[in-house]
């Protein structure tokens, strides 16, 4: 009753008040509100959604008796559940849909109501204020506005924050760079690889433009990039958010100087870890606590991370989470997009003379991503093969090639003799070596030995 009242009052606060109240809230109160909202969400979903009604019935779960996540036993939702039948999750008519690439290359659809968009904007604005933004700041929003959510969400958040803004979308960074002075922007939002590209332009131009804050999201930021960006932008702060289409607003954000991981928005989400390993890393699972259109209960994100114990020195209540270690499956967020094995499968199968074995690795050279495609062929015409792969990539995945043209990553293609790539029974298709100095030996060891005399490396930038 009292919690319900507190909840209703919180729902009417402006983003600045919300941020200030959250800062002052004791941890036990945040915990109480979180659990209150969790129980409401489970009951709402059981009453209105076909998917949850069916799942709970099969498992003998009585929603009215559920008090804690553990009361749901082994019930979890997954990206595959959404792909199979997204509309069965719906509890009421939606106003808008967003899509993202799924684990198998199929899109996940996530629906929201108009009031939820407003609410996500309010929460986003409160998060921006906690990260040091102020209503008087002037913001260039270069997050992608396509079917995916970050551009739109950031835009709604900026309107809620009352900051002057421009909705660029993911345009060529030079378009934003040449308007920084014109509109006196001091905050720039965008994907990390895109922000790095913008910073390269600034470094080359050497005009001494000062920014206050660069905020990245949707993929990890190479650690080495941050001090360099801070120096190019004359002392700007560089921060990251962790979010997704399914989360709506960000689950993780960086409100203080402890930027090794994230503070978790644990009033809008209830986070858990699925099957943590010996060192405490597991799949990030969350329950949405404020969604009434398409609530997600114990949703497995496929992202692997761990929770950081204890309270942060900054004094904010709530949980903290490490950086994302990687994906449970093979989807790799790299090169400015979501890449999955099927994409490269589709390219390679169209190219004559190639065997069925191939591998793509992602590495960092300095701060630049390198996407290296290794294929096998008995043909000596390596240049023809390389051209055919690039042509297929251009035809099938123009977005990927647009990012290549923008200089967001570099691509190499090397051709190896048939049978040389597969080290054993299993060949992992996408190997992300950008943030993992010690990849799992069995599947992720790079199959190409040093000094491979057949390797021909090509740079294809711009
Ligand atoms: Zn902190």
GROMACS .gro file of C-alpha atoms and ligand atoms in nm:
model
  463
    1UNK     CA    1   0.000   0.000   0.000
    2UNK     CA    2   0.268   0.249   0.106
    3UNK     CA    3   0.499   0.115  -0.163
    4UNK     CA    4   0.222   0.154  -0.419
    5UNK     CA    5   0.181   0.516  -0.312
    6UNK     CA    6   0.557   0.582  -0.326
    7UNK     CA    7   0.556   0.426  -0.672
    8UNK     CA    8   0.279   0.656  -0.793
    9UNK     CA    9   0.454   0.964  -0.655
   10UNK     CA   10   0.783   0.860  -0.821
   11UNK     CA   11   0.597   0.821  -1.151
   12UNK     CA   12   0.502   1.191  -1.146
   13UNK     CA   13   0.850   1.333  -1.077
   14UNK     CA   14   1.043   1.521  -1.343
   15UNK     CA   15   1.373   1.364  -1.447
   16UNK     CA   16   1.588   1.598  -1.236
   17UNK     CA   17   1.384   1.532  -0.921
   18UNK     CA   18   1.385   1.161  -1.001
   19UNK     CA   19   1.766   1.164  -1.027
   20UNK     CA   20   1.800   1.361  -0.702
   21UNK     CA   21   1.556   1.135  -0.511
   22UNK     CA   22   1.731   0.822  -0.639
   23UNK     CA   23   2.067   0.962  -0.525
   24UNK     CA   24   1.931   1.007  -0.172
   25UNK     CA   25   1.735   0.681  -0.148
   26UNK     CA   26   1.858   0.421   0.098
   27UNK     CA   27   1.939   0.081  -0.056
   28UNK     CA   28   1.667  -0.099   0.142
   29UNK     CA   29   1.395   0.128  -0.003
   30UNK     CA   30   1.517   0.074  -0.360
   31UNK     CA   31   1.510  -0.301  -0.290
   32UNK     CA   32   1.153  -0.284  -0.152
   33UNK     CA   33   1.028  -0.087  -0.452
   34UNK     CA   34   1.203  -0.327  -0.690
   35UNK     CA   35   1.036  -0.633  -0.536
   36UNK     CA   36   0.697  -0.461  -0.522
   37UNK     CA   37   0.722  -0.385  -0.894
   38UNK     CA   38   0.841  -0.737  -0.968
   39UNK     CA   39   0.530  -0.891  -0.811
   40UNK     CA   40   0.305  -0.645  -0.996
   41UNK     CA   41   0.473  -0.731  -1.327
   42UNK     CA   42   0.433  -1.107  -1.279
   43UNK     CA   43   0.063  -1.070  -1.193
   44UNK     CA   44  -0.001  -0.831  -1.482
   45UNK     CA   45   0.170  -1.063  -1.731
   46UNK     CA   46  -0.015  -1.370  -1.602
   47UNK     CA   47  -0.348  -1.190  -1.633
   48UNK     CA   48  -0.303  -1.036  -1.980
   49UNK     CA   49  -0.045  -1.220  -2.190
   50UNK     CA   50  -0.110  -1.550  -2.369
   51UNK     CA   51   0.257  -1.643  -2.353
   52UNK     CA   52   0.292  -1.604  -1.976
   53UNK     CA   53  -0.050  -1.754  -1.902
   54UNK     CA   54   0.045  -2.066  -2.098
   55UNK     CA   55   0.397  -2.092  -1.956
   56UNK     CA   56   0.286  -2.046  -1.594
   57UNK     CA   57   0.006  -2.301  -1.638
   58UNK     CA   58   0.247  -2.560  -1.782
   59UNK     CA   59   0.479  -2.514  -1.486
   60UNK     CA   60   0.207  -2.496  -1.220
   61UNK     CA   61   0.308  -2.142  -1.124
   62UNK     CA   62   0.042  -1.938  -0.942
   63UNK     CA   63   0.134  -1.575  -1.016
   64UNK     CA   64  -0.037  -1.457  -0.695
   65UNK     CA   65   0.204  -1.666  -0.489
   66UNK     CA   66   0.520  -1.540  -0.661
   67UNK     CA   67   0.720  -1.312  -0.433
   68UNK     CA   68   1.079  -1.357  -0.554
   69UNK     CA   69   1.237  -1.455  -0.888
   70UNK     CA   70   1.334  -1.792  -0.739
   71UNK     CA   71   0.961  -1.868  -0.696
   72UNK     CA   72   0.953  -1.899  -1.077
   73UNK     CA   73   1.189  -2.200  -1.063
   74UNK     CA   74   1.354  -2.267  -1.399
   75UNK     CA   75   1.126  -2.034  -1.591
   76UNK     CA   76   1.316  -1.791  -1.814
   77UNK     CA   77   1.233  -1.613  -2.139
   78UNK     CA   78   1.476  -1.603  -2.430
   79UNK     CA   79   1.533  -1.418  -2.759
   80UNK     CA   80   1.405  -1.734  -2.932
   81UNK     CA   81   1.070  -1.701  -2.748
   82UNK     CA   82   1.035  -1.350  -2.886
   83UNK     CA   83   1.132  -1.452  -3.239
   84UNK     CA   84   0.885  -1.744  -3.228
   85UNK     CA   85   0.582  -1.533  -3.139
   86UNK     CA   86   0.640  -1.178  -3.020
   87UNK     CA   87   0.274  -1.082  -3.013
   88UNK     CA   88   0.189  -1.359  -2.767
   89UNK     CA   89   0.379  -1.153  -2.507
   90UNK     CA   90   0.148  -0.854  -2.550
   91UNK     CA   91  -0.072  -0.747  -2.259
   92UNK     CA   92  -0.237  -0.454  -2.437
   93UNK     CA   93  -0.236  -0.289  -2.781
   94UNK     CA   94   0.109  -0.141  -2.859
   95UNK     CA   95   0.189   0.196  -3.015
   96UNK     CA   96   0.530   0.125  -3.165
   97UNK     CA   97   0.760  -0.164  -3.253
   98UNK     CA   98   1.140  -0.184  -3.272
   99UNK     CA   99   1.348  -0.463  -3.418
  100UNK     CA  100   1.695  -0.596  -3.362
  101UNK     CA  101   1.908  -0.871  -3.505
  102UNK     CA  102   1.865  -1.194  -3.318
  103UNK     CA  103   2.095  -1.481  -3.238
  104UNK     CA  104   2.022  -1.663  -3.561
  105UNK     CA  105   1.999  -1.352  -3.771
  106UNK     CA  106   1.621  -1.338  -3.725
  107UNK     CA  107   1.489  -1.010  -3.594
  108UNK     CA  108   1.347  -0.978  -3.245
  109UNK     CA  109   1.046  -0.751  -3.222
  110UNK     CA  110   0.977  -0.549  -2.910
  111UNK     CA  111   0.658  -0.347  -2.866
  112UNK     CA  112   0.593  -0.045  -2.647
  113UNK     CA  113   0.302   0.182  -2.559
  114UNK     CA  114   0.316   0.559  -2.600
  115UNK     CA  115   0.319   0.607  -2.221
  116UNK     CA  116   0.612   0.365  -2.194
  117UNK     CA  117   0.813   0.569  -2.446
  118UNK     CA  118   0.748   0.878  -2.233
  119UNK     CA  119   0.851   0.688  -1.922
  120UNK     CA  120   1.168   0.555  -2.088
  121UNK     CA  121   1.252   0.910  -2.192
  122UNK     CA  122   1.207   1.032  -1.835
  123UNK     CA  123   1.430   0.754  -1.700
  124UNK     CA  124   1.687   0.815  -1.977
  125UNK     CA  125   1.691   1.187  -1.890
  126UNK     CA  126   1.737   1.111  -1.518
  127UNK     CA  127   2.028   0.880  -1.614
  128UNK     CA  128   2.184   1.153  -1.831
  129UNK     CA  129   2.160   1.398  -1.540
  130UNK     CA  130   2.324   1.144  -1.307
  131UNK     CA  131   2.603   1.114  -1.565
  132UNK     CA  132   2.667   1.487  -1.548
  133UNK     CA  133   2.449   1.629  -1.824
  134UNK     CA  134   2.252   1.944  -1.750
  135UNK     CA  135   1.943   2.095  -1.916
  136UNK     CA  136   2.161   2.380  -2.045
  137UNK     CA  137   2.383   2.139  -2.245
  138UNK     CA  138   2.359   2.121  -2.625
  139UNK     CA  139   2.352   1.768  -2.757
  140UNK     CA  140   2.431   1.604  -3.093
  141UNK     CA  141   2.251   1.268  -3.104
  142UNK     CA  142   2.421   1.040  -3.357
  143UNK     CA  143   2.272   0.711  -3.243
  144UNK     CA  144   2.115   0.508  -3.522
  145UNK     CA  145   1.752   0.585  -3.600
  146UNK     CA  146   1.674   0.284  -3.817
  147UNK     CA  147   1.447   0.001  -3.695
  148UNK     CA  148   1.665  -0.023  -3.389
  149UNK     CA  149   1.596   0.175  -3.072
  150UNK     CA  150   1.891   0.388  -2.949
  151UNK     CA  151   1.844   0.696  -3.169
  152UNK     CA  152   1.475   0.728  -3.091
  153UNK     CA  153   1.519   0.654  -2.721
  154UNK     CA  154   1.801   0.906  -2.681
  155UNK     CA  155   1.589   1.161  -2.868
  156UNK     CA  156   1.292   1.114  -2.636
  157UNK     CA  157   1.529   1.129  -2.338
  158UNK     CA  158   1.677   1.457  -2.462
  159UNK     CA  159   1.332   1.609  -2.508
  160UNK     CA  160   1.245   1.501  -2.152
  161UNK     CA  161   1.573   1.649  -2.027
  162UNK     CA  162   1.491   1.981  -2.191
  163UNK     CA  163   1.833   2.005  -2.353
  164UNK     CA  164   1.880   2.164  -2.695
  165UNK     CA  165   1.947   1.880  -2.937
  166UNK     CA  166   1.980   1.771  -3.297
  167UNK     CA  167   1.872   1.426  -3.414
  168UNK     CA  168   2.149   1.336  -3.660
  169UNK     CA  169   2.110   0.961  -3.671
  170UNK     CA  170   2.416   0.760  -3.768
  171UNK     CA  171   2.545   0.994  -4.038
  172UNK     CA  172   2.901   1.038  -4.160
  173UNK     CA  173   3.092   1.176  -3.858
  174UNK     CA  174   3.215   1.470  -4.069
  175UNK     CA  175   2.854   1.593  -4.088
  176UNK     CA  176   2.842   1.621  -3.711
  177UNK     CA  177   3.197   1.750  -3.679
  178UNK     CA  178   3.142   2.050  -3.905
  179UNK     CA  179   2.830   2.149  -3.709
  180UNK     CA  180   2.983   2.128  -3.361
  181UNK     CA  181   3.082   2.496  -3.362
  182UNK     CA  182   2.778   2.616  -3.555
  183UNK     CA  183   2.533   2.487  -3.292
  184UNK     CA  184   2.776   2.499  -2.997
  185UNK     CA  185   2.722   2.131  -2.917
  186UNK     CA  186   2.910   2.020  -2.605
  187UNK     CA  187   2.769   1.667  -2.568
  188UNK     CA  188   2.779   1.398  -2.840
  189UNK     CA  189   2.597   1.063  -2.827
  190UNK     CA  190   2.682   0.772  -3.057
  191UNK     CA  191   2.823   0.423  -3.094
  192UNK     CA  192   3.184   0.391  -2.970
  193UNK     CA  193   3.330   0.307  -3.313
  194UNK     CA  194   3.149   0.609  -3.453
  195UNK     CA  195   3.273   0.835  -3.168
  196UNK     CA  196   3.629   0.716  -3.237
  197UNK     CA  197   3.590   0.816  -3.600
  198UNK     CA  198   3.462   1.160  -3.496
  199UNK     CA  199   3.759   1.198  -3.262
  200UNK     CA  200   4.001   1.110  -3.544
  201UNK     CA  201   3.851   1.394  -3.748
  202UNK     CA  202   3.896   1.634  -3.457
  203UNK     CA  203   4.254   1.521  -3.402
  204UNK     CA  204   4.340   1.574  -3.767
  205UNK     CA  205   4.167   1.911  -3.781
  206UNK     CA  206   4.335   2.020  -3.456
  207UNK     CA  207   4.093   2.309  -3.408
  208UNK     CA  208   4.087   2.268  -3.031
  209UNK     CA  209   3.714   2.203  -3.003
  210UNK     CA  210   3.615   2.133  -2.644
  211UNK     CA  211   3.338   1.888  -2.553
  212UNK     CA  212   3.197   1.820  -2.210
  213UNK     CA  213   3.069   1.465  -2.252
  214UNK     CA  214   3.082   1.185  -2.508
  215UNK     CA  215   2.835   0.908  -2.438
  216UNK     CA  216   2.857   0.574  -2.615
  217UNK     CA  217   2.633   0.270  -2.618
  218UNK     CA  218   2.530  -0.041  -2.812
  219UNK     CA  219   2.882  -0.193  -2.810
  220UNK     CA  220   3.188  -0.184  -2.585
  221UNK     CA  221   3.440   0.099  -2.603
  222UNK     CA  222   3.806  -0.003  -2.646
  223UNK     CA  223   3.967   0.096  -2.314
  224UNK     CA  224   4.267   0.256  -2.484
  225UNK     CA  225   4.039   0.495  -2.671
  226UNK     CA  226   3.910   0.676  -2.364
  227UNK     CA  227   4.221   0.875  -2.251
  228UNK     CA  228   4.293   0.964  -2.614
  229UNK     CA  229   3.937   1.093  -2.664
  230UNK     CA  230   3.955   1.289  -2.340
  231UNK     CA  231   4.270   1.461  -2.456
  232UNK     CA  232   4.152   1.535  -2.813
  233UNK     CA  233   3.831   1.689  -2.681
  234UNK     CA  234   4.011   1.906  -2.424
  235UNK     CA  235   3.916   1.716  -2.111
  236UNK     CA  236   3.577   1.572  -2.211
  237UNK     CA  237   3.429   1.296  -1.999
  238UNK     CA  238   3.372   0.968  -2.188
  239UNK     CA  239   3.098   0.740  -2.058
  240UNK     CA  240   2.913   0.429  -2.166
  241UNK     CA  241   2.561   0.287  -2.137
  242UNK     CA  242   2.449  -0.074  -2.164
  243UNK     CA  243   2.108  -0.124  -2.320
  244UNK     CA  244   1.919  -0.312  -2.591
  245UNK     CA  245   1.594  -0.310  -2.783
  246UNK     CA  246   1.444  -0.543  -2.524
  247UNK     CA  247   1.554  -0.328  -2.232
  248UNK     CA  248   1.425  -0.005  -2.382
  249UNK     CA  249   1.607   0.235  -2.152
  250UNK     CA  250   1.960   0.153  -2.038
  251UNK     CA  251   2.018  -0.118  -1.777
  252UNK     CA  252   2.375  -0.006  -1.713
  253UNK     CA  253   2.509   0.349  -1.698
  254UNK     CA  254   2.811   0.529  -1.557
  255UNK     CA  255   2.713   0.806  -1.319
  256UNK     CA  256   3.046   0.828  -1.133
  257UNK     CA  257   3.416   0.804  -1.202
  258UNK     CA  258   3.418   0.424  -1.143
  259UNK     CA  259   3.399   0.340  -1.512
  260UNK     CA  260   3.520  -0.021  -1.507
  261UNK     CA  261   3.161  -0.137  -1.521
  262UNK     CA  262   2.810  -0.004  -1.481
  263UNK     CA  263   2.567   0.109  -1.220
  264UNK     CA  264   2.244  -0.080  -1.278
  265UNK     CA  265   1.902   0.085  -1.306
  266UNK     CA  266   1.752  -0.158  -1.059
  267UNK     CA  267   1.431   0.034  -1.005
  268UNK     CA  268   1.322  -0.025  -1.365
  269UNK     CA  269   1.483  -0.369  -1.403
  270UNK     CA  270   1.542  -0.663  -1.175
  271UNK     CA  271   1.876  -0.811  -1.283
  272UNK     CA  272   1.994  -1.168  -1.217
  273UNK     CA  273   2.274  -1.389  -1.345
  274UNK     CA  274   2.193  -1.718  -1.515
  275UNK     CA  275   2.429  -2.009  -1.445
  276UNK     CA  276   2.725  -1.808  -1.311
  277UNK     CA  277   3.061  -1.982  -1.348
  278UNK     CA  278   3.327  -2.028  -1.080
  279UNK     CA  279   3.442  -1.667  -1.101
  280UNK     CA  280   3.087  -1.534  -1.086
  281UNK     CA  281   3.032  -1.457  -1.455
  282UNK     CA  282   2.696  -1.558  -1.595
  283UNK     CA  283   2.437  -1.460  -1.851
  284UNK     CA  284   2.270  -1.130  -1.766
  285UNK     CA  285   1.899  -1.185  -1.701
  286UNK     CA  286   1.652  -0.907  -1.635
  287UNK     CA  287   1.286  -0.857  -1.557
  288UNK     CA  288   1.128  -0.532  -1.675
  289UNK     CA  289   0.958  -0.365  -1.379
  290UNK     CA  290   0.764  -0.084  -1.550
  291UNK     CA  291   0.646  -0.234  -1.877
  292UNK     CA  292   0.279  -0.309  -1.925
  293UNK     CA  293   0.267  -0.368  -2.303
  294UNK     CA  294   0.532  -0.638  -2.346
  295UNK     CA  295   0.678  -0.717  -2.004
  296UNK     CA  296   0.983  -0.942  -2.014
  297UNK     CA  297   1.021  -1.171  -1.715
  298UNK     CA  298   1.361  -1.322  -1.644
  299UNK     CA  299   1.477  -1.248  -1.995
  300UNK     CA  300   1.811  -1.405  -2.090
  301UNK     CA  301   2.013  -1.147  -2.280
  302UNK     CA  302   2.293  -1.384  -2.395
  303UNK     CA  303   2.540  -1.123  -2.264
  304UNK     CA  304   2.788  -1.248  -2.007
  305UNK     CA  305   2.891  -1.029  -1.714
  306UNK     CA  306   2.917  -1.036  -1.335
  307UNK     CA  307   2.782  -0.823  -1.051
  308UNK     CA  308   3.028  -0.611  -0.856
  309UNK     CA  309   2.981  -0.667  -0.481
  310UNK     CA  310   2.945  -0.391  -0.225
  311UNK     CA  311   2.834  -0.031  -0.256
  312UNK     CA  312   3.011   0.203  -0.494
  313UNK     CA  313   3.236   0.468  -0.331
  314UNK     CA  314   3.017   0.730  -0.502
  315UNK     CA  315   2.737   0.639  -0.259
  316UNK     CA  316   2.460   0.571  -0.514
  317UNK     CA  317   2.228   0.290  -0.404
  318UNK     CA  318   2.171  -0.013  -0.620
  319UNK     CA  319   2.363  -0.288  -0.789
  320UNK     CA  320   2.667  -0.266  -1.011
  321UNK     CA  321   2.764  -0.480  -1.308
  322UNK     CA  322   3.095  -0.547  -1.484
  323UNK     CA  323   3.153  -0.472  -1.851
  324UNK     CA  324   3.004  -0.728  -2.086
  325UNK     CA  325   3.254  -1.009  -2.138
  326UNK     CA  326   3.092  -1.138  -2.455
  327UNK     CA  327   2.792  -1.322  -2.589
  328UNK     CA  328   2.682  -1.666  -2.492
  329UNK     CA  329   2.622  -1.746  -2.854
  330UNK     CA  330   2.812  -1.629  -3.156
  331UNK     CA  331   2.649  -1.296  -3.225
  332UNK     CA  332   2.927  -1.040  -3.221
  333UNK     CA  333   2.856  -0.671  -3.180
  334UNK     CA  334   3.138  -0.525  -3.387
  335UNK     CA  335   3.220  -0.304  -3.679
  336UNK     CA  336   2.926  -0.081  -3.598
  337UNK     CA  337   2.661  -0.353  -3.617
  338UNK     CA  338   2.537  -0.691  -3.501
  339UNK     CA  339   2.725  -0.961  -3.689
  340UNK     CA  340   2.634  -1.327  -3.685
  341UNK     CA  341   2.769  -1.638  -3.853
  342UNK     CA  342   2.480  -1.662  -4.098
  343UNK     CA  343   2.582  -1.333  -4.259
  344UNK     CA  344   2.925  -1.463  -4.354
  345UNK     CA  345   2.781  -1.801  -4.444
  346UNK     CA  346   2.554  -1.623  -4.693
  347UNK     CA  347   2.846  -1.434  -4.843
  348UNK     CA  348   3.088  -1.723  -4.864
  349UNK     CA  349   2.845  -1.970  -5.012
  350UNK     CA  350   2.807  -1.744  -5.318
  351UNK     CA  351   3.179  -1.737  -5.393
  352UNK     CA  352   3.310  -2.009  -5.629
  353UNK     CA  353   3.595  -2.244  -5.530
  354UNK     CA  354   3.566  -2.184  -5.153
  355UNK     CA  355   3.539  -2.476  -4.912
  356UNK     CA  356   3.273  -2.471  -4.640
  357UNK     CA  357   3.526  -2.384  -4.372
  358UNK     CA  358   3.582  -2.021  -4.288
  359UNK     CA  359   3.647  -1.809  -3.984
  360UNK     CA  360   3.609  -1.442  -3.902
  361UNK     CA  361   3.810  -1.284  -3.623
  362UNK     CA  362   3.768  -0.943  -3.467
  363UNK     CA  363   4.076  -0.783  -3.321
  364UNK     CA  364   4.187  -0.440  -3.214
  365UNK     CA  365   4.492  -0.277  -3.363
  366UNK     CA  366   4.535   0.015  -3.131
  367UNK     CA  367   4.177   0.135  -3.114
  368UNK     CA  368   4.074   0.034  -3.465
  369UNK     CA  369   3.871  -0.279  -3.520
  370UNK     CA  370   3.996  -0.527  -3.776
  371UNK     CA  371   3.752  -0.776  -3.924
  372UNK     CA  372   3.956  -1.059  -4.072
  373UNK     CA  373   3.783  -1.308  -4.300
  374UNK     CA  374   3.976  -1.631  -4.352
  375UNK     CA  375   3.859  -1.868  -4.623
  376UNK     CA  376   3.992  -2.180  -4.792
  377UNK     CA  377   4.039  -2.242  -5.163
  378UNK     CA  378   4.260  -2.447  -5.390
  379UNK     CA  379   4.243  -2.174  -5.652
  380UNK     CA  380   4.553  -1.956  -5.693
  381UNK     CA  381   4.342  -1.652  -5.791
  382UNK     CA  382   4.322  -1.496  -5.447
  383UNK     CA  383   4.246  -1.150  -5.582
  384UNK     CA  384   3.940  -1.279  -5.768
  385UNK     CA  385   3.816  -1.446  -5.451
  386UNK     CA  386   3.867  -1.130  -5.250
  387UNK     CA  387   3.677  -0.922  -5.506
  388UNK     CA  388   3.391  -1.174  -5.511
  389UNK     CA  389   3.361  -1.166  -5.130
  390UNK     CA  390   3.356  -0.785  -5.125
  391UNK     CA  391   3.095  -0.777  -5.402
  392UNK     CA  392   2.873  -1.025  -5.216
  393UNK     CA  393   2.911  -0.831  -4.892
  394UNK     CA  394   2.816  -0.512  -5.075
  395UNK     CA  395   2.512  -0.672  -5.232
  396UNK     CA  396   2.381  -0.857  -4.926
  397UNK     CA  397   2.493  -0.635  -4.638
  398UNK     CA  398   2.516  -0.275  -4.755
  399UNK     CA  399   2.499  -0.151  -4.392
  400UNK     CA  400   2.816  -0.339  -4.305
  401UNK     CA  401   2.993  -0.203  -4.609
  402UNK     CA  402   2.869   0.146  -4.530
  403UNK     CA  403   3.049   0.119  -4.196
  404UNK     CA  404   3.360   0.000  -4.380
  405UNK     CA  405   3.336   0.298  -4.612
  406UNK     CA  406   3.298   0.527  -4.311
  407UNK     CA  407   3.629   0.390  -4.184
  408UNK     CA  408   3.466   0.245  -3.871
  409UNK     CA  409   3.665  -0.077  -3.912
  410UNK     CA  410   3.918  -0.235  -4.146
  411UNK     CA  411   3.863  -0.556  -4.336
  412UNK     CA  412   4.117  -0.818  -4.432
  413UNK     CA  413   4.057  -1.123  -4.642
  414UNK     CA  414   4.305  -1.408  -4.655
  415UNK     CA  415   4.292  -1.731  -4.852
  416UNK     CA  416   4.430  -2.057  -4.713
  417UNK     CA  417   4.473  -2.407  -4.853
  418UNK     CA  418   4.173  -2.641  -4.813
  419UNK     CA  419   4.166  -2.817  -4.475
  420UNK     CA  420   4.404  -2.576  -4.303
  421UNK     CA  421   4.159  -2.369  -4.096
  422UNK     CA  422   3.993  -2.641  -3.889
  423UNK     CA  423   4.206  -2.726  -3.588
  424UNK     CA  424   3.988  -3.014  -3.472
  425UNK     CA  425   3.628  -3.123  -3.483
  426UNK     CA  426   3.489  -2.781  -3.413
  427UNK     CA  427   3.555  -2.454  -3.588
  428UNK     CA  428   3.412  -2.148  -3.423
  429UNK     CA  429   3.291  -1.914  -3.694
  430UNK     CA  430   3.307  -1.573  -3.527
  431UNK     CA  431   3.592  -1.518  -3.285
  432UNK     CA  432   3.592  -1.196  -3.092
  433UNK     CA  433   3.944  -1.132  -2.968
  434UNK     CA  434   3.898  -0.762  -2.900
  435UNK     CA  435   3.846  -0.777  -2.524
  436UNK     CA  436   3.947  -1.130  -2.434
  437UNK     CA  437   4.325  -1.172  -2.403
  438UNK     CA  438   4.275  -1.538  -2.305
  439UNK     CA  439   3.998  -1.686  -2.521
  440UNK     CA  440   3.862  -2.033  -2.446
  441UNK     CA  441   4.121  -2.266  -2.590
  442UNK     CA  442   3.907  -2.537  -2.749
  443UNK     CA  443   3.683  -2.338  -2.981
  444UNK     CA  444   3.827  -1.992  -3.006
  445UNK     CA  445   4.195  -2.054  -3.062
  446UNK     CA  446   4.285  -1.894  -3.389
  447UNK     CA  447   4.345  -2.180  -3.630
  448UNK     CA  448   4.598  -1.995  -3.839
  449UNK     CA  449   4.954  -2.051  -3.727
  450UNK     CA  450   5.209  -1.777  -3.752
  451UNK     CA  451   5.407  -1.755  -4.072
  452UNK     CA  452   5.135  -1.913  -4.286
  453UNK     CA  453   5.298  -1.860  -4.624
  454UNK     CA  454   4.971  -1.871  -4.814
  455UNK     CA  455   4.811  -1.585  -4.629
  456UNK     CA  456   4.747  -1.280  -4.840
  457UNK     CA  457   4.625  -0.986  -4.642
  458UNK     CA  458   4.425  -0.711  -4.802
  459UNK     CA  459   4.324  -0.380  -4.663
  460UNK     CA  460   3.993  -0.260  -4.794
  461UNK     CA  461   3.931   0.077  -4.645
  462UNK     CA  462   3.708   0.325  -4.821
  463LIG    ZN1  463   2.947   0.486  -0.847
   0.00000   0.00000   0.00000
